[in-house]
Coordinates of C-alpha atoms and ligand atoms in Angstrom, one line a residue:
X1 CA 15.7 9.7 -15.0
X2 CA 16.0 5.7 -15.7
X3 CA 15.0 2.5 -14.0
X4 CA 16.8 -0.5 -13.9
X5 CA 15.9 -4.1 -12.5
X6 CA 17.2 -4.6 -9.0
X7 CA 18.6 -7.8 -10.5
X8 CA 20.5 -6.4 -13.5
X9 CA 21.7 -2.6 -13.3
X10 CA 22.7 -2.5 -16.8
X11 CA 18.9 -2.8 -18.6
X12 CA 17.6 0.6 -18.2
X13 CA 14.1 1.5 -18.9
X14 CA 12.0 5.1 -18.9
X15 CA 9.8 5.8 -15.9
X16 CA 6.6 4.9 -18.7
X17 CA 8.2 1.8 -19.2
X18 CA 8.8 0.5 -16.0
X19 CA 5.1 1.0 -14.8
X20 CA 3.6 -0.4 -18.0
X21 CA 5.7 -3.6 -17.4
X22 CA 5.5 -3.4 -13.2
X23 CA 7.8 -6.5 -12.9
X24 CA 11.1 -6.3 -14.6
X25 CA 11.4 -9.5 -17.4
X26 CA 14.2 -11.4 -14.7
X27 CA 11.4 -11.0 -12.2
X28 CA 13.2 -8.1 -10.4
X29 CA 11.6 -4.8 -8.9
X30 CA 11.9 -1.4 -11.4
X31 CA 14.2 0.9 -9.3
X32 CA 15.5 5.0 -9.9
X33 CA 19.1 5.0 -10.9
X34 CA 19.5 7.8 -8.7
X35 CA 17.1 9.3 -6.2
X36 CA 17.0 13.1 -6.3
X37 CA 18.1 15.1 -3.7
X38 CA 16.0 17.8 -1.7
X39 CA 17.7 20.7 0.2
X40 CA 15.9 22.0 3.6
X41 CA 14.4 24.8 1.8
X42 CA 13.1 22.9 -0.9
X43 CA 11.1 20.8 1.6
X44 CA 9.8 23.9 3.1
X45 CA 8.5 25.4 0.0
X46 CA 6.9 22.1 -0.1
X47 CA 5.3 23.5 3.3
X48 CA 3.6 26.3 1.8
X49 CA 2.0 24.4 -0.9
X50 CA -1.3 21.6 -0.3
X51 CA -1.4 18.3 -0.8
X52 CA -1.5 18.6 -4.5
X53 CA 1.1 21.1 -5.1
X54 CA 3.6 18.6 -2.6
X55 CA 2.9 15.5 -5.3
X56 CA 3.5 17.7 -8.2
X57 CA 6.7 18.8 -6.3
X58 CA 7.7 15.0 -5.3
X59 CA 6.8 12.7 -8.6
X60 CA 8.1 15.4 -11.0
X61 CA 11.5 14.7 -10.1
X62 CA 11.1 11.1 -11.4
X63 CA 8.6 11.7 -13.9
X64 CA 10.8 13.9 -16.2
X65 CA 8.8 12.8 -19.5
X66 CA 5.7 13.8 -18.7
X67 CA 4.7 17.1 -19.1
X68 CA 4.0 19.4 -16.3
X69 CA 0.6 20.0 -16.9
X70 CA 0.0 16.4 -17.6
X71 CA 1.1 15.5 -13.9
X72 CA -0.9 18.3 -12.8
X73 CA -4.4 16.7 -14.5
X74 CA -3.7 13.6 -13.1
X75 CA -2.9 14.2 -9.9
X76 CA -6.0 17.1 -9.7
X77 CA -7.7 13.8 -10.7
X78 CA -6.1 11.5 -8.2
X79 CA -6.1 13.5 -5.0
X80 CA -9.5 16.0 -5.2
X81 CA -13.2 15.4 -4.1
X82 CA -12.6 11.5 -4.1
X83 CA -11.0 12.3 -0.6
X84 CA -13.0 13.4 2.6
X85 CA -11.5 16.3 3.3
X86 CA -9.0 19.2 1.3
X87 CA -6.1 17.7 3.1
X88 CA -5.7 14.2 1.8
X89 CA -3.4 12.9 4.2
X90 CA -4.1 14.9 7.8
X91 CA -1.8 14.9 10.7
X92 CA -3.3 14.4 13.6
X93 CA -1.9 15.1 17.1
X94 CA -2.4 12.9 20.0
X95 CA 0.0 14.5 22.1
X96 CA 2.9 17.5 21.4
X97 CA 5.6 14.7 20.1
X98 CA 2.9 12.4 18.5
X99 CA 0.8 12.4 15.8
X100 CA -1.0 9.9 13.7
X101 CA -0.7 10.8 9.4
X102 CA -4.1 8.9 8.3
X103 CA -4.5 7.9 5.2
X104 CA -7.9 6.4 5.0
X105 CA -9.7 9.0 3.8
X106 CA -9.8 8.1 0.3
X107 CA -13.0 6.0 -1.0
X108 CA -12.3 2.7 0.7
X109 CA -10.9 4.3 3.6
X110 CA -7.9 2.4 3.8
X111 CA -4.0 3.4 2.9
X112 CA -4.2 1.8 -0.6
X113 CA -6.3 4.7 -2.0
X114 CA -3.4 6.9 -1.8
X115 CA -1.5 4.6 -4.5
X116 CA -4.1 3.1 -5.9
X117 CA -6.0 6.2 -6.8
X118 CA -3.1 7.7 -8.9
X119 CA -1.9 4.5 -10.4
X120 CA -4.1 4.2 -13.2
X121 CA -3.8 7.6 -14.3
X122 CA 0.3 7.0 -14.5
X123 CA -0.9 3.8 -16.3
X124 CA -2.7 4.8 -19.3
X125 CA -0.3 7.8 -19.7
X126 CA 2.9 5.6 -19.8
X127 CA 1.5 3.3 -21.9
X128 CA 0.4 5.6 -24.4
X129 CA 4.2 6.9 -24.2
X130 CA 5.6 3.3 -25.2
X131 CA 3.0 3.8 -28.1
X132 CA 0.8 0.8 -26.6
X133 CA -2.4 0.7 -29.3
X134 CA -4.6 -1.8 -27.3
X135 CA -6.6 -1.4 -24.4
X136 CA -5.5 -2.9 -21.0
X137 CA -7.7 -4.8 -18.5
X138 CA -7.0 -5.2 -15.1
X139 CA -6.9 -8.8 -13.1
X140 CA -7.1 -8.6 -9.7
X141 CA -7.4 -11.6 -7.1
X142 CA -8.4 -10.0 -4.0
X143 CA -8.7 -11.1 -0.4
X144 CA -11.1 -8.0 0.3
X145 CA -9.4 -4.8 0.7
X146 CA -7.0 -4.8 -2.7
X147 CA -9.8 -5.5 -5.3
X148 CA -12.2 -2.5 -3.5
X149 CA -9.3 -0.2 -3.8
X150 CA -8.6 -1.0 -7.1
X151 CA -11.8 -1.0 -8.4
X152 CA -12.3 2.4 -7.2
X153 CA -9.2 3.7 -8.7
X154 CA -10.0 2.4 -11.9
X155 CA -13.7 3.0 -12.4
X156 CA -14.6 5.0 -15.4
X157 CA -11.0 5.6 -16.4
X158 CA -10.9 5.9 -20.0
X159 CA -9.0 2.5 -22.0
X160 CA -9.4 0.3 -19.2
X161 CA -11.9 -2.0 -17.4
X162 CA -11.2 -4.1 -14.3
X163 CA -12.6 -7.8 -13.3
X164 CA -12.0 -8.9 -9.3
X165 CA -12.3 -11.8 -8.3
X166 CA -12.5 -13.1 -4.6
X167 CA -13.1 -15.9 -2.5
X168 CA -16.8 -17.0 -2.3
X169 CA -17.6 -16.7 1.4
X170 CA -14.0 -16.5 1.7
X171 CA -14.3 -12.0 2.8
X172 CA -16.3 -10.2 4.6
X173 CA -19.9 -9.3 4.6
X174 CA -18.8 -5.7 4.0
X175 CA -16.0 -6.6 2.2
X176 CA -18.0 -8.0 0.0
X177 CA -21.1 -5.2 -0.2
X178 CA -18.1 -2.7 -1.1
X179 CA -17.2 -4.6 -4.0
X180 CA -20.8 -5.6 -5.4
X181 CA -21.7 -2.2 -5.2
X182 CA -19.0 -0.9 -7.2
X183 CA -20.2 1.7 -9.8
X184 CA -18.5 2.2 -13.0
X185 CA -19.2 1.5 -16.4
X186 CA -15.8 -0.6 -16.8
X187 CA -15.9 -2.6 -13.9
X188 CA -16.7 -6.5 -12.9
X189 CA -16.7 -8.5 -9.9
X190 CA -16.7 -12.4 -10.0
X191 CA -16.7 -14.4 -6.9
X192 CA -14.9 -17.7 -7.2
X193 CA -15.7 -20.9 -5.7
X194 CA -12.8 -21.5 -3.2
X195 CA -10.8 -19.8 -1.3
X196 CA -8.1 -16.7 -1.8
X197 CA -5.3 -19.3 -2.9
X198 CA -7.6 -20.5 -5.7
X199 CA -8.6 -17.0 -6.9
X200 CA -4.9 -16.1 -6.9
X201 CA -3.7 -19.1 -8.5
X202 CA -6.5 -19.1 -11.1
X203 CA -5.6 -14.9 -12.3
X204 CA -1.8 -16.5 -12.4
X205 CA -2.6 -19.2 -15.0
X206 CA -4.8 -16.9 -17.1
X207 CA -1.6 -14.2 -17.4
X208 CA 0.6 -17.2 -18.0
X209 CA -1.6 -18.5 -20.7
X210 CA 0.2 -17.4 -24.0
X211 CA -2.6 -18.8 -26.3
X212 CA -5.6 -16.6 -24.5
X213 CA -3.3 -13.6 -25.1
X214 CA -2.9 -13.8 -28.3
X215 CA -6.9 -13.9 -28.6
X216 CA -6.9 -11.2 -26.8
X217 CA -5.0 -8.9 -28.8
X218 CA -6.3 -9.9 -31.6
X219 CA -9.2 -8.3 -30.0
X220 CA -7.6 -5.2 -28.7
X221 CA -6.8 -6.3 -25.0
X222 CA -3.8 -7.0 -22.9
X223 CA -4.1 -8.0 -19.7
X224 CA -2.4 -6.4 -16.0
X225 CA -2.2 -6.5 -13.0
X226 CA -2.3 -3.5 -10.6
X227 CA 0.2 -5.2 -8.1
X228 CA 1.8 -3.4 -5.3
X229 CA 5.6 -3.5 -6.6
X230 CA 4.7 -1.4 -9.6
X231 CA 6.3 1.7 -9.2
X232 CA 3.6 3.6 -10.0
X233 CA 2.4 2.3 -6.9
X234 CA 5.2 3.3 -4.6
X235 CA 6.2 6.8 -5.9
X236 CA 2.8 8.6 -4.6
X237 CA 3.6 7.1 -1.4
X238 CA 6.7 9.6 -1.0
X239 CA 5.1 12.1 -1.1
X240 CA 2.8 11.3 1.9
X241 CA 6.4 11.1 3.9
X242 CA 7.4 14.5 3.0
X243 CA 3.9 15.9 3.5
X244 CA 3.4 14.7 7.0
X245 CA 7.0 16.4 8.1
X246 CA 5.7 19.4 6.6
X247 CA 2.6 19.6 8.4
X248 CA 4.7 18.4 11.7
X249 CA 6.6 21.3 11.4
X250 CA 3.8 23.7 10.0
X251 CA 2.0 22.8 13.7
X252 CA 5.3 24.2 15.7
X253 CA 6.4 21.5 17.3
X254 CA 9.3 20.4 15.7
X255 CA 11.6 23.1 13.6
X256 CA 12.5 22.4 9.8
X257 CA 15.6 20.5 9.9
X258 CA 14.4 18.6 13.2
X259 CA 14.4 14.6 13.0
X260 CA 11.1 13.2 12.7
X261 CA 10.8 9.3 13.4
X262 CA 8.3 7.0 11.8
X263 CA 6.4 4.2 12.9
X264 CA 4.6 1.9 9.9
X265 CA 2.6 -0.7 10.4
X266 CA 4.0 -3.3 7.3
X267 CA 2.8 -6.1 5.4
X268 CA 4.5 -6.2 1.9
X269 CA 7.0 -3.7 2.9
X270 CA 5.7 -1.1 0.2
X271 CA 4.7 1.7 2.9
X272 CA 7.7 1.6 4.8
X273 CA 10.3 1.4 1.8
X274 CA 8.5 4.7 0.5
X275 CA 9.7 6.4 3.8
X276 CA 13.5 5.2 3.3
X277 CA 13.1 6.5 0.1
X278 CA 11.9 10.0 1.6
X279 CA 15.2 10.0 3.9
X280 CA 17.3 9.1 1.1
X281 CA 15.9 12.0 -0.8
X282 CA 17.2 14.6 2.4
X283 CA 13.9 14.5 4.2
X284 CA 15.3 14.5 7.9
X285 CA 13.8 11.1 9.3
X286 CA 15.0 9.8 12.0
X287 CA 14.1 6.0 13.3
X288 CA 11.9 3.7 10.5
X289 CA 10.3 1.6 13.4
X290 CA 8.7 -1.1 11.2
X291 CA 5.7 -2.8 13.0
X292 CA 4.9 -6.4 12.3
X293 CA 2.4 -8.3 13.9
X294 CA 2.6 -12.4 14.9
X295 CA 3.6 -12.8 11.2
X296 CA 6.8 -11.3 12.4
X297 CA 9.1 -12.7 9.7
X298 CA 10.5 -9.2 8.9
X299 CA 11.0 -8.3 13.1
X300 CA 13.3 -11.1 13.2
X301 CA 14.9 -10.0 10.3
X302 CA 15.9 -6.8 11.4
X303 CA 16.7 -8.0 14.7
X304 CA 19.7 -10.4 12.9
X305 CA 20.2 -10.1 9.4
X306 CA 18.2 -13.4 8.3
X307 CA 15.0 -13.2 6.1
X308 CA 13.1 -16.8 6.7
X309 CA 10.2 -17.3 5.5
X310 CA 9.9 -21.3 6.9
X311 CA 7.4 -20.4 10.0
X312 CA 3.9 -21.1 11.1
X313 CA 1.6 -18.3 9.3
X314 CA -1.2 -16.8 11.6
X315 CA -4.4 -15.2 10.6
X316 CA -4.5 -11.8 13.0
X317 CA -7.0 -8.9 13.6
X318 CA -4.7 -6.8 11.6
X319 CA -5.2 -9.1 8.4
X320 CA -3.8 -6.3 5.3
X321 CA -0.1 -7.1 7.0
X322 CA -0.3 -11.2 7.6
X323 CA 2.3 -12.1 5.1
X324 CA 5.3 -14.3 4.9
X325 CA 7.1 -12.6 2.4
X326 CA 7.3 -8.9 1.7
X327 CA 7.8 -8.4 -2.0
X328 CA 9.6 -5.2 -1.8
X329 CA 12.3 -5.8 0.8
X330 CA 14.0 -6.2 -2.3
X331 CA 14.4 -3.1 -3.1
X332 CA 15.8 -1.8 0.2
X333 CA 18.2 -4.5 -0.3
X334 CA 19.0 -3.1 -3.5
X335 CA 19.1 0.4 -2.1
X336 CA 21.6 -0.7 0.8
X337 CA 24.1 -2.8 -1.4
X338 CA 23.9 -1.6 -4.7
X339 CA 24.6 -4.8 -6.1
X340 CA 22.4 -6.7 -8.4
X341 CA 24.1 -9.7 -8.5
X342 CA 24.0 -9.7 -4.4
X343 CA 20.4 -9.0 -4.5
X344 CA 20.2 -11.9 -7.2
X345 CA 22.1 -14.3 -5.0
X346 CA 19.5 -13.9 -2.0
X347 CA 16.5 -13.6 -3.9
X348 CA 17.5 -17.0 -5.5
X349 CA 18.0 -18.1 -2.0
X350 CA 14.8 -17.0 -1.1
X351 CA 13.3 -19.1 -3.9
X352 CA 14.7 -21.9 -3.2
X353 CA 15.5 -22.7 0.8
X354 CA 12.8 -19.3 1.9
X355 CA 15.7 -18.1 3.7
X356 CA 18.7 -15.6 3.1
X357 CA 21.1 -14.2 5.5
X358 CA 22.2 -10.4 4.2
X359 CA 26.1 -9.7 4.8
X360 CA 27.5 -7.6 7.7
X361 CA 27.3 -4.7 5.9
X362 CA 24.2 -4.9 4.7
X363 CA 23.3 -5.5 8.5
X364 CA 24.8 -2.6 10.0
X365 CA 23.8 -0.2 7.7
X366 CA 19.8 -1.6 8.5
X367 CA 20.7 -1.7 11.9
X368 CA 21.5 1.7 12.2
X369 CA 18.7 3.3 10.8
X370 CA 15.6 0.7 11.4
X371 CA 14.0 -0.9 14.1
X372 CA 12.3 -4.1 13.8
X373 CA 9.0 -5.2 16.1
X374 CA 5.7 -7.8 16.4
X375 CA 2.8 -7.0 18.3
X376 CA 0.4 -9.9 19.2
X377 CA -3.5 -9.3 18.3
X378 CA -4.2 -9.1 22.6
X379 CA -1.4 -6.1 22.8
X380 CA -2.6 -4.9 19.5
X381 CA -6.5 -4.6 21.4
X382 CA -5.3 -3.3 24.7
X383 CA -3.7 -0.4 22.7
X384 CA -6.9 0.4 20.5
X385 CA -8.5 0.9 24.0
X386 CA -6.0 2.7 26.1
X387 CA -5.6 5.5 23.5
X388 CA -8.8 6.0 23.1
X389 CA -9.4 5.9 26.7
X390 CA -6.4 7.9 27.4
X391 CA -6.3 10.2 24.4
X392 CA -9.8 9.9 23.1
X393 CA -8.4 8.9 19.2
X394 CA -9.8 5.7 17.7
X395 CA -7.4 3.4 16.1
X396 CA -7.8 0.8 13.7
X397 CA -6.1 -2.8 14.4
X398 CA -3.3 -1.9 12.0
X399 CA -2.2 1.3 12.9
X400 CA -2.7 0.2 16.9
X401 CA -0.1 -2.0 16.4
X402 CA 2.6 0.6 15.0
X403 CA 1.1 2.5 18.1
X404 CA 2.0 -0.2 20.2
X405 CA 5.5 -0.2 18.8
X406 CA 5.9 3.1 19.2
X407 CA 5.3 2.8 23.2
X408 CA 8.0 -0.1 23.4
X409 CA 10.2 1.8 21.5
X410 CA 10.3 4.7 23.8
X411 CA 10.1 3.1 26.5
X412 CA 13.1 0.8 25.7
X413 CA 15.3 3.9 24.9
X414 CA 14.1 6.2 27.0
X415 CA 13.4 8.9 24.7
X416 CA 10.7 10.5 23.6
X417 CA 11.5 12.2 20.2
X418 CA 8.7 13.6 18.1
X419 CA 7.4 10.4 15.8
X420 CA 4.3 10.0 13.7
X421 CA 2.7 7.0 13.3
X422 CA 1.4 5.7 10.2
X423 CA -2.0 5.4 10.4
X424 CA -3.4 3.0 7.3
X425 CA -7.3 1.7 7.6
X426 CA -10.3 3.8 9.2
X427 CA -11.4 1.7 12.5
X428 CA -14.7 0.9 10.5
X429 CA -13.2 -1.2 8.5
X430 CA -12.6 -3.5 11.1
X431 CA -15.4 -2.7 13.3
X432 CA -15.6 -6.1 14.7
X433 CA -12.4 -6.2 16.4
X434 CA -12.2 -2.5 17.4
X435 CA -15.3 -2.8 19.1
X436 CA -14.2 -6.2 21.2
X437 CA -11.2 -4.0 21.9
X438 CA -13.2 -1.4 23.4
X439 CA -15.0 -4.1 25.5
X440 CA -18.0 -4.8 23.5
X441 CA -18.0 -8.1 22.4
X442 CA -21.2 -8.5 20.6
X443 CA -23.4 -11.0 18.3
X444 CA -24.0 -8.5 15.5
X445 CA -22.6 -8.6 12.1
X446 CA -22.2 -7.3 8.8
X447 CA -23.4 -3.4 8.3
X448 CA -24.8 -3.4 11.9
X449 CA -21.1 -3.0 13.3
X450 CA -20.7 0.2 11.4
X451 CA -23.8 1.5 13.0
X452 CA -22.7 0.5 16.6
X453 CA -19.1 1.5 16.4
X454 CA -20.4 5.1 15.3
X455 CA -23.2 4.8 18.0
X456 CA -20.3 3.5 21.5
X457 CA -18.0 6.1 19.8
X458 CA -19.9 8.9 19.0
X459 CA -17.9 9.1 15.6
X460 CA -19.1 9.3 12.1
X461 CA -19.5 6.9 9.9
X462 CA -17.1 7.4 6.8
X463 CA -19.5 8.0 3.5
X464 CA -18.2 5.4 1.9
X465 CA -19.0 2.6 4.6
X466 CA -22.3 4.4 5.4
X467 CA -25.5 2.8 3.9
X468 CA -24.0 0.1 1.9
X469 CA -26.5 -2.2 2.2
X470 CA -29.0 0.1 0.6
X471 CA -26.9 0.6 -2.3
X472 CA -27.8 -1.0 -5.6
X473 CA -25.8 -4.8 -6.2
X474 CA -24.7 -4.9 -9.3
X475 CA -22.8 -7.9 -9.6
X476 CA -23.6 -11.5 -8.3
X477 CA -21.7 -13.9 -10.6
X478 CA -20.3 -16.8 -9.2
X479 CA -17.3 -19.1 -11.3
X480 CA -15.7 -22.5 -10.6
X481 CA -12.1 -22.0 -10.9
X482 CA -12.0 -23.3 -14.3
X483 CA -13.9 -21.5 -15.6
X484 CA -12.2 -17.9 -14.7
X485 CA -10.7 -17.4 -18.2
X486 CA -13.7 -17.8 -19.8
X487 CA -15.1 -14.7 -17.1
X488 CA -12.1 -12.9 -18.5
X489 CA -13.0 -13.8 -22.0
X490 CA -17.0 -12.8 -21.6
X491 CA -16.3 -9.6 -19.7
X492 CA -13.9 -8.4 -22.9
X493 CA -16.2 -9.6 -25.7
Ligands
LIG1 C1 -1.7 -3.1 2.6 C2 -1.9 -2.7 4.0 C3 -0.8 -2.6 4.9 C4 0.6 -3.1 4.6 O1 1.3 -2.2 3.7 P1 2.6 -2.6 2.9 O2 2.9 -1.5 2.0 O3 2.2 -3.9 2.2 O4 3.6 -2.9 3.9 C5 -1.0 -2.2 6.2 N1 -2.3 -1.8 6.6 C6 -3.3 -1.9 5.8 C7 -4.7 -1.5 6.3 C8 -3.2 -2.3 4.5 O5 -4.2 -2.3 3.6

């Protein structure tokens, strides 16, 4: 199995390739030349196995040079005791045709565990297949939720150390506890003096900076990033796609073979691509009902065909998904038109005007299988309270607004077809709006939230939110922006 660059089909690359690069060199996204194909009954001998045995099953198919066993290690490594409970991903059933696939229960309790905990295990293994001598370090500019996630996932991996940086005073008070009290004998955290734009932009000039990497490898070090269009990112998010039906149709309530729609709250358009990919590879999806919130840049596009990013950019309750543009659209595009020099053409449009308008068949094609939709932050609290009222299930601001799609969506077609929706932060990770959603609007802050959303709820607090301001601090530099490289530089003496 080979990867080309959604912007020139003709380059192609192994699968250890593509992830040790994670952009293409003309800026495109790595793609499959081919997706493999899945019959019914290979999806339900996927049913009998657990979560582990469905990844092996899934990223196998596109892993062909690594060795069985190798996959098995790392994804025994990726998907065990790290997770709260044996199932990984569980389905959880609000009603008979709804359930809710969460997949928070990883160690930051949000979605980016499930990639983010396999990624650098796919990492150091492809880049000791492109016979890669030096080490690699990890830059991450977070604005809270990424750099915890990544952390986590890289911690104590052997060949590797991370540094985060974020925005001093620019995340939030847990935010920022979960990062300071990372453990791991490879990790750093910097905090930077200004906001998210200045963090990003200062980890941009340091990768750009040709001189520093020569120093660095002179020295044994290259630097990375752990970005979200690597494809070691999106493959482990198929697999949660064809779990989730399995489990659907473990339960009863829909037979193998049945249409299952999906509703995914989306930001950079990573979740949501790994579901088309899941349909493409025979799983029987139905609908891809892709939830925006007021950052609804990718609602209007599937509404007419016209990607623009040129629009007022709000800050929401549902902050993981307020984004102007969503990196791996691309590689629907791609997916739709087959094209590289189409997908070229736009993205070049993109670049320069930050609008493209796709072509009529690209339009119908999108048309017929997705559903675009926004959901403001007042809908998005009135549906974190009437499901819980109604159905007793506590949502998170992210996932309430794929919930709230979901409700428009039937109502509008008056039909009721069995749908999951994906379900992508614990509500304790945003305890401040969840809890105003459920009509208490309060002056505490900080750690106390956690305590008073488990205490109005009667709900547990996840373990890895509980007690973290008694947990040791291990990191409390602060850096102008300037002086980031030489962070970079200290933390790899
Ligand atoms: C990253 C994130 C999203 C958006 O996912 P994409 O793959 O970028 O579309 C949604 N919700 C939460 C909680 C996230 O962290």
């Amino acid at each position: 199995m080979l990867y080309f660059s959604t912007r020139n089909s003709n380059a192609k690359v192994t699968a250890s390739e593509a992830i040790s690069r994670g952009l293409a060199p003309d800026g495109g996204l790595y793609v499959p030349e081919t997706l493999p194909q899945l019959t019914l009954d290979d999806i339900k001998a996927l049913g009998k196995t657990d979560y582990r045995g469905r990844a092996l099953g899934i990223m196998r198919l596109f892993l062909d040079e690594f060795e069985e066993d190798e996959l098995k290690t790392m994804i025994a490594k990726a998907y065990g005791d790290n997770f709260d409970t044996p199932d990984t991903a569980p389905l959880h059933f609000v009603d008979g045709k709804t359930a809710v696939l969460e997949l928070w229960h990883g160690p930051t309790c949000a979605f980016k565990d499930m990639a983010l905990q396999m990624l650098p295990h796919l990492l150091t293994a492809s880049l000791k297949k492109c016979g890669e001598k030096r080490k690699v370090c990890i830059l991450v500019a977070t604005s809270g939720d990424t750099g915890k996630a990544a952390l986590e996932g890289f911690a104590d991996v052997e060949d590797t150390k991370i540094l985060v940086f974020y925005p001093h005073n620019g995340v939030s008070d847990v935010q920022k506890l979960q990062m300071i009290t990372q453990t791991g004998n490879n990790v750093s955290v910097a905090a930077v003096r200004g906001n998210f734009d200045d963090a990003q932009t200062g980890v941009k000039q340091i990768f750009a900076d040709k001189d520093f990497a020569g120093e660095l490898s002179v020295k044994g070090w290259f630097l990375s990033s752990a970005n979200s269009i690597n494809w070691g990112r999106l493959l482990p998010q198929i697999v949660y796609y064809f779990s989730a039906y399995c489990d659907f149709a473990n339960s009863g309530r829909i037979e193998y073979g049945d249409a299952l729609d999906f509703v995914v709250p989306t930001g950079n358009f990573g979740n949501i691509l790994a579901c088309w990919y899941a349909k493409n590879m025979g799983l029987p999806v139905g609908k891809l009902i892709c939830a925006s919130n007021q950052n609804n840049v990718l609602a209007d596009f599937f509404e007419r065909g016209v990607y623009d990013r040129n629009r007022k950019f709000y800050t929401t309750i549902s902050p993981s998904m307020d984004i102007l543009v969503s990196s791996n659209l691309e590689r629907l595009i791609y997916s739709v038109c087959k094209s590289s020099d189409e997908v070229s053409g736009y993205m070049s449009q993109l670049s320069k005007t930050g609008r493209y308008e796709v072509s009529g068949e690209i339009k119908s094609v999108i048309s017929e299988y997705f559903v675009g939709g926004y959901c403001t932050d007042e809908d998005t609290k009135k549906t974190i309270g009437s499901v819980y009222a109604e159905n007793g299930y506590l949502m998170d601001t992210h996932t309430a607004v794929a919930y709230k799609k979901l409700i428009d969506y039937r109502a509008s077609e008056g039909n009721s077809a069995a749908a999951v929706v994906v379900s992508t932060a614990s509500p304790y990770k945003f305890c401040d709006s969840v809890l105003s959603a459920l009509g208490r609007d309060n002056a505490a802050s900080g750690t106390q939230l956690i305590e008073m959303l488990s205490e109005v709820t009667g709900t547990k607090v996840p373990k890895p939110l509980a007690g973290l301001d008694r947990r040791e601090k291990r990191f409390d530099l602060v850096v102008d922006k300037q002086d980031m490289k030489a962070a970079v530089a200290d933390f790899l003496k």
